[in-house]
PDB file of C-alpha atoms in Angstrom:
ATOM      1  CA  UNK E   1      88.149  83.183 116.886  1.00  0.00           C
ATOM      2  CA  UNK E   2      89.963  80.849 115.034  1.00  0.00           C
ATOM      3  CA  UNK E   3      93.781  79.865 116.188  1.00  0.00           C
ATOM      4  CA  UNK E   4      96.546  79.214 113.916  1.00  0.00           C
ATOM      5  CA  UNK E   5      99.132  77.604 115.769  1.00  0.00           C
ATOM      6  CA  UNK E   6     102.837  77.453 114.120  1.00  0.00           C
ATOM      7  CA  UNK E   7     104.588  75.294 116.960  1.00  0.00           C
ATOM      8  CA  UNK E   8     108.459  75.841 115.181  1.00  0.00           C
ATOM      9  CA  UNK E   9     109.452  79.416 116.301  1.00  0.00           C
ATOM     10  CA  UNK E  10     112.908  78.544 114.296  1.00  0.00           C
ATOM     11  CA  UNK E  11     114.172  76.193 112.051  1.00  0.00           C
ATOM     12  CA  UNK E  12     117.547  75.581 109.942  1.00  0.00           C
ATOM     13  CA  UNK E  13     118.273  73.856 106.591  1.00  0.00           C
ATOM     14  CA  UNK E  14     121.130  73.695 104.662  1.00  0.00           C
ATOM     15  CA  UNK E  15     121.149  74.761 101.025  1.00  0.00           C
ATOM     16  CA  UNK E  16     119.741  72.203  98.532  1.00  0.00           C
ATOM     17  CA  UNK E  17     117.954  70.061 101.655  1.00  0.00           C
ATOM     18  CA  UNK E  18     114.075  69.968 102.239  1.00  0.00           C
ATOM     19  CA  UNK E  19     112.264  71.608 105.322  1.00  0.00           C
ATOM     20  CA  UNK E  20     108.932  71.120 106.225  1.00  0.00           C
ATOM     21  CA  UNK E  21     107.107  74.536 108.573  1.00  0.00           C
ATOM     22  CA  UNK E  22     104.303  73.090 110.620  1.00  0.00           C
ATOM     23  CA  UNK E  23     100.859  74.936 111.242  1.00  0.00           C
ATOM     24  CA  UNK E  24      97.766  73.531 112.415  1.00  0.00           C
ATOM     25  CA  UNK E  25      94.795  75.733 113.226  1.00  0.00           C
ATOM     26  CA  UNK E  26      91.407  75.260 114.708  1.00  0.00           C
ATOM     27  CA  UNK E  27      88.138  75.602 113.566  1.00  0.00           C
ATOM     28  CA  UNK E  28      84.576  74.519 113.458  1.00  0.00           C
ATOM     29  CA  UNK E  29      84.062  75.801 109.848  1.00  0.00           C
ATOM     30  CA  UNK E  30      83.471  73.506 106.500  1.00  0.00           C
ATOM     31  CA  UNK E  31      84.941  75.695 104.205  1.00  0.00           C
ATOM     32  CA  UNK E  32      87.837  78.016 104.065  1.00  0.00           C
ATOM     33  CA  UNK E  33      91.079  78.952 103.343  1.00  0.00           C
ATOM     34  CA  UNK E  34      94.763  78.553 103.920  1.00  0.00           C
ATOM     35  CA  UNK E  35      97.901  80.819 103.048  1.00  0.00           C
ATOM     36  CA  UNK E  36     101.753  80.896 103.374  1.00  0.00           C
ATOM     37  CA  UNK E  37     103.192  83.886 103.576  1.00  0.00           C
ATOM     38  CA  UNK E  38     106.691  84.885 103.482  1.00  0.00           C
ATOM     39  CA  UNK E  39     108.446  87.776 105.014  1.00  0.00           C
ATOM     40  CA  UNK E  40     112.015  88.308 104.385  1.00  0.00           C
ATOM     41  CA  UNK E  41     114.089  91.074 106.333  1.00  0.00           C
ATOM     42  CA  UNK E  42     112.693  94.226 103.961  1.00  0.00           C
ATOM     43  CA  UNK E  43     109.540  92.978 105.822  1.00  0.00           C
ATOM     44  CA  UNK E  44     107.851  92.976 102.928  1.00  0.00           C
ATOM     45  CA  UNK E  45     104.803  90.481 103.144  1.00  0.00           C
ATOM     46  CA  UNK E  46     105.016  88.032 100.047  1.00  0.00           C
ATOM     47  CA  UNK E  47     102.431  85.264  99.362  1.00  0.00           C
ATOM     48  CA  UNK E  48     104.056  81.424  98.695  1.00  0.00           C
ATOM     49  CA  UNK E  49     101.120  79.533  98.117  1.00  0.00           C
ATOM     50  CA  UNK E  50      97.255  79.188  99.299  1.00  0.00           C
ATOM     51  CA  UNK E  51      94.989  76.375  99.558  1.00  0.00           C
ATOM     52  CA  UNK E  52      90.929  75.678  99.385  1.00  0.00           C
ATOM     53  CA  UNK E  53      89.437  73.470 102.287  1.00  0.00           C
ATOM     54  CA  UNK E  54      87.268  71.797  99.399  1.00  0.00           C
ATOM     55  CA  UNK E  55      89.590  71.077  97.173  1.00  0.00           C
ATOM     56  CA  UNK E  56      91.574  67.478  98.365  1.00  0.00           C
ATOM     57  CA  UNK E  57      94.439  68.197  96.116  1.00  0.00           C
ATOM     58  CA  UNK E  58      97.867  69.930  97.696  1.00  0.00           C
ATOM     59  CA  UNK E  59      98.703  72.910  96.232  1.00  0.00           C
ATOM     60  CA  UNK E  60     101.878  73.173  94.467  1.00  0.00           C
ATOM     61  CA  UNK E  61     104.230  75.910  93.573  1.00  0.00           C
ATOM     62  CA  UNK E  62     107.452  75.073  92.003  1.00  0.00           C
ATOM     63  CA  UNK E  63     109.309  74.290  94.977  1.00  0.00           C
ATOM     64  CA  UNK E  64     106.706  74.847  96.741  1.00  0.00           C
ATOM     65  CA  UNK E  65     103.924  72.592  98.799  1.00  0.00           C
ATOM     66  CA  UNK E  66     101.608  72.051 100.990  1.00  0.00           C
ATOM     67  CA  UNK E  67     100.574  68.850 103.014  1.00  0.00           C
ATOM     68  CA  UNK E  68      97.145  69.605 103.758  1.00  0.00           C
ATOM     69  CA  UNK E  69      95.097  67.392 106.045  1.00  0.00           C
ATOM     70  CA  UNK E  70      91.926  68.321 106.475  1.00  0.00           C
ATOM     71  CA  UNK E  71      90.752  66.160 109.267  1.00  0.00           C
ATOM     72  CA  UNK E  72      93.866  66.412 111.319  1.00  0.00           C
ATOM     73  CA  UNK E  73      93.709  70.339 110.982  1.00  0.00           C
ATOM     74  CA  UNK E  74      96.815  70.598 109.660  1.00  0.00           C
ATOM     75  CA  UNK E  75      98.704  72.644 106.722  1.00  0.00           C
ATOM     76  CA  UNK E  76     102.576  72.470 106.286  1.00  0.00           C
ATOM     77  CA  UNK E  77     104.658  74.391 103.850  1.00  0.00           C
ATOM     78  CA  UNK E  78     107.101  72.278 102.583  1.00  0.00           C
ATOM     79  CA  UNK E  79     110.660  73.562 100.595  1.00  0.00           C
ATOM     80  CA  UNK E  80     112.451  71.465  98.463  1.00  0.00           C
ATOM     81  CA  UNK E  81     115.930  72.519  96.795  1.00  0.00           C
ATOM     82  CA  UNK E  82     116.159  75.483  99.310  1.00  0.00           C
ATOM     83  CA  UNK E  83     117.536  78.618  98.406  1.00  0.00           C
ATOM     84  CA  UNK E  84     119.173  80.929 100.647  1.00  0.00           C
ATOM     85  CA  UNK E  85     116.827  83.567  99.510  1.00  0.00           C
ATOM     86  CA  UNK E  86     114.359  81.307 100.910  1.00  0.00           C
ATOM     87  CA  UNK E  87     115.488  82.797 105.019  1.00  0.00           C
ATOM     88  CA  UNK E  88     112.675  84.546 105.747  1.00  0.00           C
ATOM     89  CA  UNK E  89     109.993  84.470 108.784  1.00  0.00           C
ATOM     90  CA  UNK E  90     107.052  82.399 107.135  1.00  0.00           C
ATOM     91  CA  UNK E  91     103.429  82.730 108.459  1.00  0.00           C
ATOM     92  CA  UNK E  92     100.455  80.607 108.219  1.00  0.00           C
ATOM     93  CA  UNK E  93      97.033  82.078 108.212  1.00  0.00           C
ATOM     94  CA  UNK E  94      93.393  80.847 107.993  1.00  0.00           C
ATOM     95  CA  UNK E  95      90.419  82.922 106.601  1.00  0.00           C
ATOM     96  CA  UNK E  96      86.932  81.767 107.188  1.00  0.00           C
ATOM     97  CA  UNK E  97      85.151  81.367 103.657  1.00  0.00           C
ATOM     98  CA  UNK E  98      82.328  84.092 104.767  1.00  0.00           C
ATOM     99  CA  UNK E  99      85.198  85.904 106.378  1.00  0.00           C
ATOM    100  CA  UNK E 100      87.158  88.677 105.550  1.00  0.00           C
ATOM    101  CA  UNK E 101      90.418  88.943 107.585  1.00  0.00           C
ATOM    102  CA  UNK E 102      93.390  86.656 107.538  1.00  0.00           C
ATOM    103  CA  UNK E 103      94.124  85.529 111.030  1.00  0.00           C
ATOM    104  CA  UNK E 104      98.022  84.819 111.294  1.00  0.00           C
ATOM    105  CA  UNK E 105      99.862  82.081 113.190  1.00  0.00           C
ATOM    106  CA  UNK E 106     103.263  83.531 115.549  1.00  0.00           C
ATOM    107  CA  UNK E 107     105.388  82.625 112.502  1.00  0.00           C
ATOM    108  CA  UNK E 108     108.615  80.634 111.864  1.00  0.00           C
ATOM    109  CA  UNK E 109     111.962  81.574 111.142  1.00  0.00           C
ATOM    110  CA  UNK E 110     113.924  79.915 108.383  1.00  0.00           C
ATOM    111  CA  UNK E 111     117.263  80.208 108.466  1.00  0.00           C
ATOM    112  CA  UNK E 112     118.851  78.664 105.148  1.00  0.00           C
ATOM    113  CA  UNK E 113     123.073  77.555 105.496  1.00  0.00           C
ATOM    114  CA  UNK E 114     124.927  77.264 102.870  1.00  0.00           C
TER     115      UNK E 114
ATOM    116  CA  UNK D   1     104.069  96.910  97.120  1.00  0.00           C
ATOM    117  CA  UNK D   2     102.401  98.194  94.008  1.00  0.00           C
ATOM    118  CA  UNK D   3      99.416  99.828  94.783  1.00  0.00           C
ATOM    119  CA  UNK D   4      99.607 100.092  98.316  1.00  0.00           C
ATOM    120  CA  UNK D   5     101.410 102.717  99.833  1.00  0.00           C
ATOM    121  CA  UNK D   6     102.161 103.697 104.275  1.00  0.00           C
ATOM    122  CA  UNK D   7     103.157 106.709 105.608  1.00  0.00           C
ATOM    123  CA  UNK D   8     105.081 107.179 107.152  1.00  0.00           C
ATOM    124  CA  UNK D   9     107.245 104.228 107.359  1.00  0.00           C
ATOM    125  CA  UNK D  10     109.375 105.004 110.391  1.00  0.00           C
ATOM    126  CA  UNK D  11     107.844 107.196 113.627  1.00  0.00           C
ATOM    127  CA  UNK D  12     108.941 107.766 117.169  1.00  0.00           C
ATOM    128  CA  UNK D  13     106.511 109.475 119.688  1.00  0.00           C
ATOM    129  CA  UNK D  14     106.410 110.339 122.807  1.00  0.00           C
ATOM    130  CA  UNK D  15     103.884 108.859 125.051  1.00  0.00           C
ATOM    131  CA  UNK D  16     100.457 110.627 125.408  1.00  0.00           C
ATOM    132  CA  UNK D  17     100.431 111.736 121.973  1.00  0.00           C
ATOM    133  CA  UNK D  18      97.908 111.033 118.926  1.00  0.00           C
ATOM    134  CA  UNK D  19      99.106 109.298 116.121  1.00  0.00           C
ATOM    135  CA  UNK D  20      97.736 108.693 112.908  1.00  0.00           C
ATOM    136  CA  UNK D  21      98.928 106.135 110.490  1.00  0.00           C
ATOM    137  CA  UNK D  22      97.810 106.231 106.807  1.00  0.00           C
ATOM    138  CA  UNK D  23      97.370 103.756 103.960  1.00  0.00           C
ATOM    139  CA  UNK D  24      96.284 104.940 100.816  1.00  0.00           C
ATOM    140  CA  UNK D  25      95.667 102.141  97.781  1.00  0.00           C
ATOM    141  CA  UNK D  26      94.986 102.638  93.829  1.00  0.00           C
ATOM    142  CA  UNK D  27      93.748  99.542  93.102  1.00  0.00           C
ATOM    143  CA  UNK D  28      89.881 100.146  94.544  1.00  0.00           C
ATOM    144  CA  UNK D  29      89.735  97.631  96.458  1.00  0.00           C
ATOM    145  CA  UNK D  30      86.916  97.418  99.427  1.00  0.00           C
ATOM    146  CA  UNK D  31      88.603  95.922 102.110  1.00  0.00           C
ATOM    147  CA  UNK D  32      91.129  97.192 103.956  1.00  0.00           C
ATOM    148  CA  UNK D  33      93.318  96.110 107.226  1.00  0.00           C
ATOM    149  CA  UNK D  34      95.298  97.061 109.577  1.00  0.00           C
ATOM    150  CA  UNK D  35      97.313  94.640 111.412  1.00  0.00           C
ATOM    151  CA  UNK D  36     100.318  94.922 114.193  1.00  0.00           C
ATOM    152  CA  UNK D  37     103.290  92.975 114.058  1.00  0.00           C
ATOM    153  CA  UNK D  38     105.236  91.723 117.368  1.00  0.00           C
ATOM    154  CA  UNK D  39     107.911  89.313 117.699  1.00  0.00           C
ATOM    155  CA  UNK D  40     106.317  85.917 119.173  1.00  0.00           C
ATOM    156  CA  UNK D  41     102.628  87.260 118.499  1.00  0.00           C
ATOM    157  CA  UNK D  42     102.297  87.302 114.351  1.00  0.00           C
ATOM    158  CA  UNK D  43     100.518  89.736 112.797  1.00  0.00           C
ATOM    159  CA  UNK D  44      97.086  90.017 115.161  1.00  0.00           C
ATOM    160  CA  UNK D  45      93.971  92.685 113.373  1.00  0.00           C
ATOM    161  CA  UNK D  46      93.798  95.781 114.889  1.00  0.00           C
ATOM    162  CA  UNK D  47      90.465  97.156 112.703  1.00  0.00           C
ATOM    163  CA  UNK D  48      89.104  96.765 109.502  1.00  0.00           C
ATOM    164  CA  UNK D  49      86.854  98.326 106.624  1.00  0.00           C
ATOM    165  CA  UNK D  50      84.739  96.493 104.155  1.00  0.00           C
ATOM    166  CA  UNK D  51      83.490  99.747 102.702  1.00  0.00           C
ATOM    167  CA  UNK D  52      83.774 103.804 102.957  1.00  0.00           C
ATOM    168  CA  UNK D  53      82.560 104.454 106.162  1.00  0.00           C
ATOM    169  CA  UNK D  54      82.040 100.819 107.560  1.00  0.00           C
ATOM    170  CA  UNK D  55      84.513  99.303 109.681  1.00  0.00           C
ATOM    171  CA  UNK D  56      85.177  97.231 112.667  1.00  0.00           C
ATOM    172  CA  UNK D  57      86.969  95.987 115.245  1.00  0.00           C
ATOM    173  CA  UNK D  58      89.976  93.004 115.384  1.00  0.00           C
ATOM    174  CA  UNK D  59      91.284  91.228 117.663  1.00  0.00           C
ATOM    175  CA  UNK D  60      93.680  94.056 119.343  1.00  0.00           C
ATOM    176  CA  UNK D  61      91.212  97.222 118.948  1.00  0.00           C
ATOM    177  CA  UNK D  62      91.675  98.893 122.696  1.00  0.00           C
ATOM    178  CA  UNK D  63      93.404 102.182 122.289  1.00  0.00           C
ATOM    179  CA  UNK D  64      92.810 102.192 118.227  1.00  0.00           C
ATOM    180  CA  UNK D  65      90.366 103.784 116.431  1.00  0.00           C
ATOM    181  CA  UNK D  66      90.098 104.207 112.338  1.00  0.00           C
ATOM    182  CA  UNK D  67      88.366 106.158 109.526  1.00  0.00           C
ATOM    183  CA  UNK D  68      88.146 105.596 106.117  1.00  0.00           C
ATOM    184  CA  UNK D  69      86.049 108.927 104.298  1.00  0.00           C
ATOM    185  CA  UNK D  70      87.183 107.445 100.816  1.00  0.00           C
ATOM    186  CA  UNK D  71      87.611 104.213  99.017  1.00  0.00           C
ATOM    187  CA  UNK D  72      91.874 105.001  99.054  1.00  0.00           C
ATOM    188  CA  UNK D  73      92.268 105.526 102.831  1.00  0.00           C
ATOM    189  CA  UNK D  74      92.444 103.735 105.791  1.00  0.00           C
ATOM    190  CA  UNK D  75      93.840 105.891 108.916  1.00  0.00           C
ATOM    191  CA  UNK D  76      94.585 104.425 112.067  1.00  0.00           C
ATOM    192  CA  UNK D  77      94.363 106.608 115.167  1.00  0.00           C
ATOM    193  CA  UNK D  78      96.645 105.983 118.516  1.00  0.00           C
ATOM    194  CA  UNK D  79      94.570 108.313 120.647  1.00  0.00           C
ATOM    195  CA  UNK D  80      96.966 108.638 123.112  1.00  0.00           C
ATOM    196  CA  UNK D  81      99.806 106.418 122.400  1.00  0.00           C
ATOM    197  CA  UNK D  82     101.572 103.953 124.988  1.00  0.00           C
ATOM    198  CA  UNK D  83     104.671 102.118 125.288  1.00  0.00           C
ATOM    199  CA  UNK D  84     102.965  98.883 125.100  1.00  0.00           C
ATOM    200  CA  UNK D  85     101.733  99.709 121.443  1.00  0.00           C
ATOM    201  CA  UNK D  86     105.259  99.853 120.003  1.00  0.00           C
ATOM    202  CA  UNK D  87     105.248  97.637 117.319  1.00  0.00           C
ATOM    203  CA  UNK D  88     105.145  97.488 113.334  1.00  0.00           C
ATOM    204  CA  UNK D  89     101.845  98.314 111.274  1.00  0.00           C
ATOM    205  CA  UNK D  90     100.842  97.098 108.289  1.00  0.00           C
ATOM    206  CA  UNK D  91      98.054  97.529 106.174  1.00  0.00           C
ATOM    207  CA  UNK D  92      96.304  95.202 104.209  1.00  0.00           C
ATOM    208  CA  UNK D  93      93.892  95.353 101.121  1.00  0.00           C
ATOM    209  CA  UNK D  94      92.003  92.872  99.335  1.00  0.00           C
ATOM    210  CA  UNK D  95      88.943  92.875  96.491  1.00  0.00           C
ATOM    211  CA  UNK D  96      85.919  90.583  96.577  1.00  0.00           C
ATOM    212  CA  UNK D  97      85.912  87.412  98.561  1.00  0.00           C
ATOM    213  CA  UNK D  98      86.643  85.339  96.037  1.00  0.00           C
ATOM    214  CA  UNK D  99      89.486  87.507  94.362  1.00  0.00           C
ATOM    215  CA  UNK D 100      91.159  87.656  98.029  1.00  0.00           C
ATOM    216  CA  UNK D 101      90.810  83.957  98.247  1.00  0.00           C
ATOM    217  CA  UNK D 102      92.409  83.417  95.110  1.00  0.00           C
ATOM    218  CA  UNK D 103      95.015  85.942  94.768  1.00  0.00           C
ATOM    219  CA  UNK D 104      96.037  86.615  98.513  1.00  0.00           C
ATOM    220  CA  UNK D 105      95.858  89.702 100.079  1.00  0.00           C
ATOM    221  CA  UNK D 106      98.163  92.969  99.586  1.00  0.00           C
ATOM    222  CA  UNK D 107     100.072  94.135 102.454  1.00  0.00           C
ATOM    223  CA  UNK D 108     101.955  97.637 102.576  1.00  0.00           C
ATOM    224  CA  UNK D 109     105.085  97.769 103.496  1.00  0.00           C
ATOM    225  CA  UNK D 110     105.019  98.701 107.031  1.00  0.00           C
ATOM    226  CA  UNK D 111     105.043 101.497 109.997  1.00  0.00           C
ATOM    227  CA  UNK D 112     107.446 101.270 112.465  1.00  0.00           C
ATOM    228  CA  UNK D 113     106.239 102.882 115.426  1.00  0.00           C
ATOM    229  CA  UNK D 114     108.845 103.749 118.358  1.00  0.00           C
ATOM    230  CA  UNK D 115     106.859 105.168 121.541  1.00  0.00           C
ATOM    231  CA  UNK D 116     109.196 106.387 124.151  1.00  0.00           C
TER     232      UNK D 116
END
């Protein structure tokens, strides 16, 4: 099976700043896909942003991103201008392209200051 | 979330007991998940259905077992429920491959299961 691995259980940023959420993952495959998902405290599970292993280009979502290196095996989220809406557990997660299933990392927690 | 709906959303049991966990969608997808959610582990795939009547197994299937008789529902079965599966459920749907890849997948907004 495929392993995400999110090495930041936690991580702080003051209000305004930039963070950047790690997640690498392993895998033998060509072609797939990567997600950031974030879940505040409702729990609610809320998609940020999603990248294509074929496509070079880092995805973008107002304030948004991703730094996606293919060869290195590694996709971080990164937040400009945070919010403090933005706290919020965030997960990374990996789908195989002739998958079905989203396989999750452990997850980081953002905590946003003011 | 629209179109996804689990019951019930809080549950405590006592251990031994059956419990069933249901998911119900309007949005026809095919594929369905269900997932558990415990702190330091993610979410990790319990079982899931690409179809009525087809399913399989995840990642954490021992002690779970599901059915889906109709496009709408997904149940998930404790058969006899244990401490150790305490946790929070969600379920999951998403359309065709593609339509999952580019829209994400729909979760539900989670079972809290209590076994004491």
């Amino acid at each position: 099976a495929q392993t995400v691995t999110q090495s930041q259980p936690e991580m702080s940023v003051q209000e305004a700043e930039t963070v950047t959420l790690s997640c690498t993952y392993d895998t033998s495959e060509s072609d797939y896909y990567l997600f950031w998902y974030k879940q505040p405290p409702s729990r609610q599970m809320i998609l940020v942003i999603r990248q294509e292993a074929y496509k070079q280009q880092n995805a973008t979502e107002n304030r948004f991103s991703v730094n996606f290196q293919k060869a290195a095996k590694s996709f971080s989220l990164k937040i400009s201008d945070s919010q403090l809406g933005d706290a919020a557990m965030y997960f990374c997660a990996y789908r195989r392209d002739s998958g079905y299933a989203l396989n999750f990392g452990k997850g980081t927690s953002l905590l946003v200051t003011p | 979330d629209a179109g996804i709906t689990q019951s019930p959303r809080h549950k405590v049991t006592e251990t031994g007991t059956p419990v069933t966990l249901r998911c119900h969608q309007t949005e026809n997808h095919r594929y369905m998940y269900w997932y558990r959610q415990d702190p330091g582990h993610g979410l990790r795939l319990i079982h899931y259905s690409y179809g009525v009547k087809d399913t399989d197994k995840g990642e954490v299937s021992d002690g779970y077992s599901v059915s889906r008789s109709k496009t709408e529902d997904f149940l998930l079965t404790l058969e006899s429920a244990t401490s150790s599966q305490t946790s929070v459920y969600f379920c999951a749907i998403s359309g065709t491959r593609d339509s999952a890849s580019n829209y994400g997948y729909t979760f539900g907004s989670g079972t809290r299961l209590t076994v004491v």
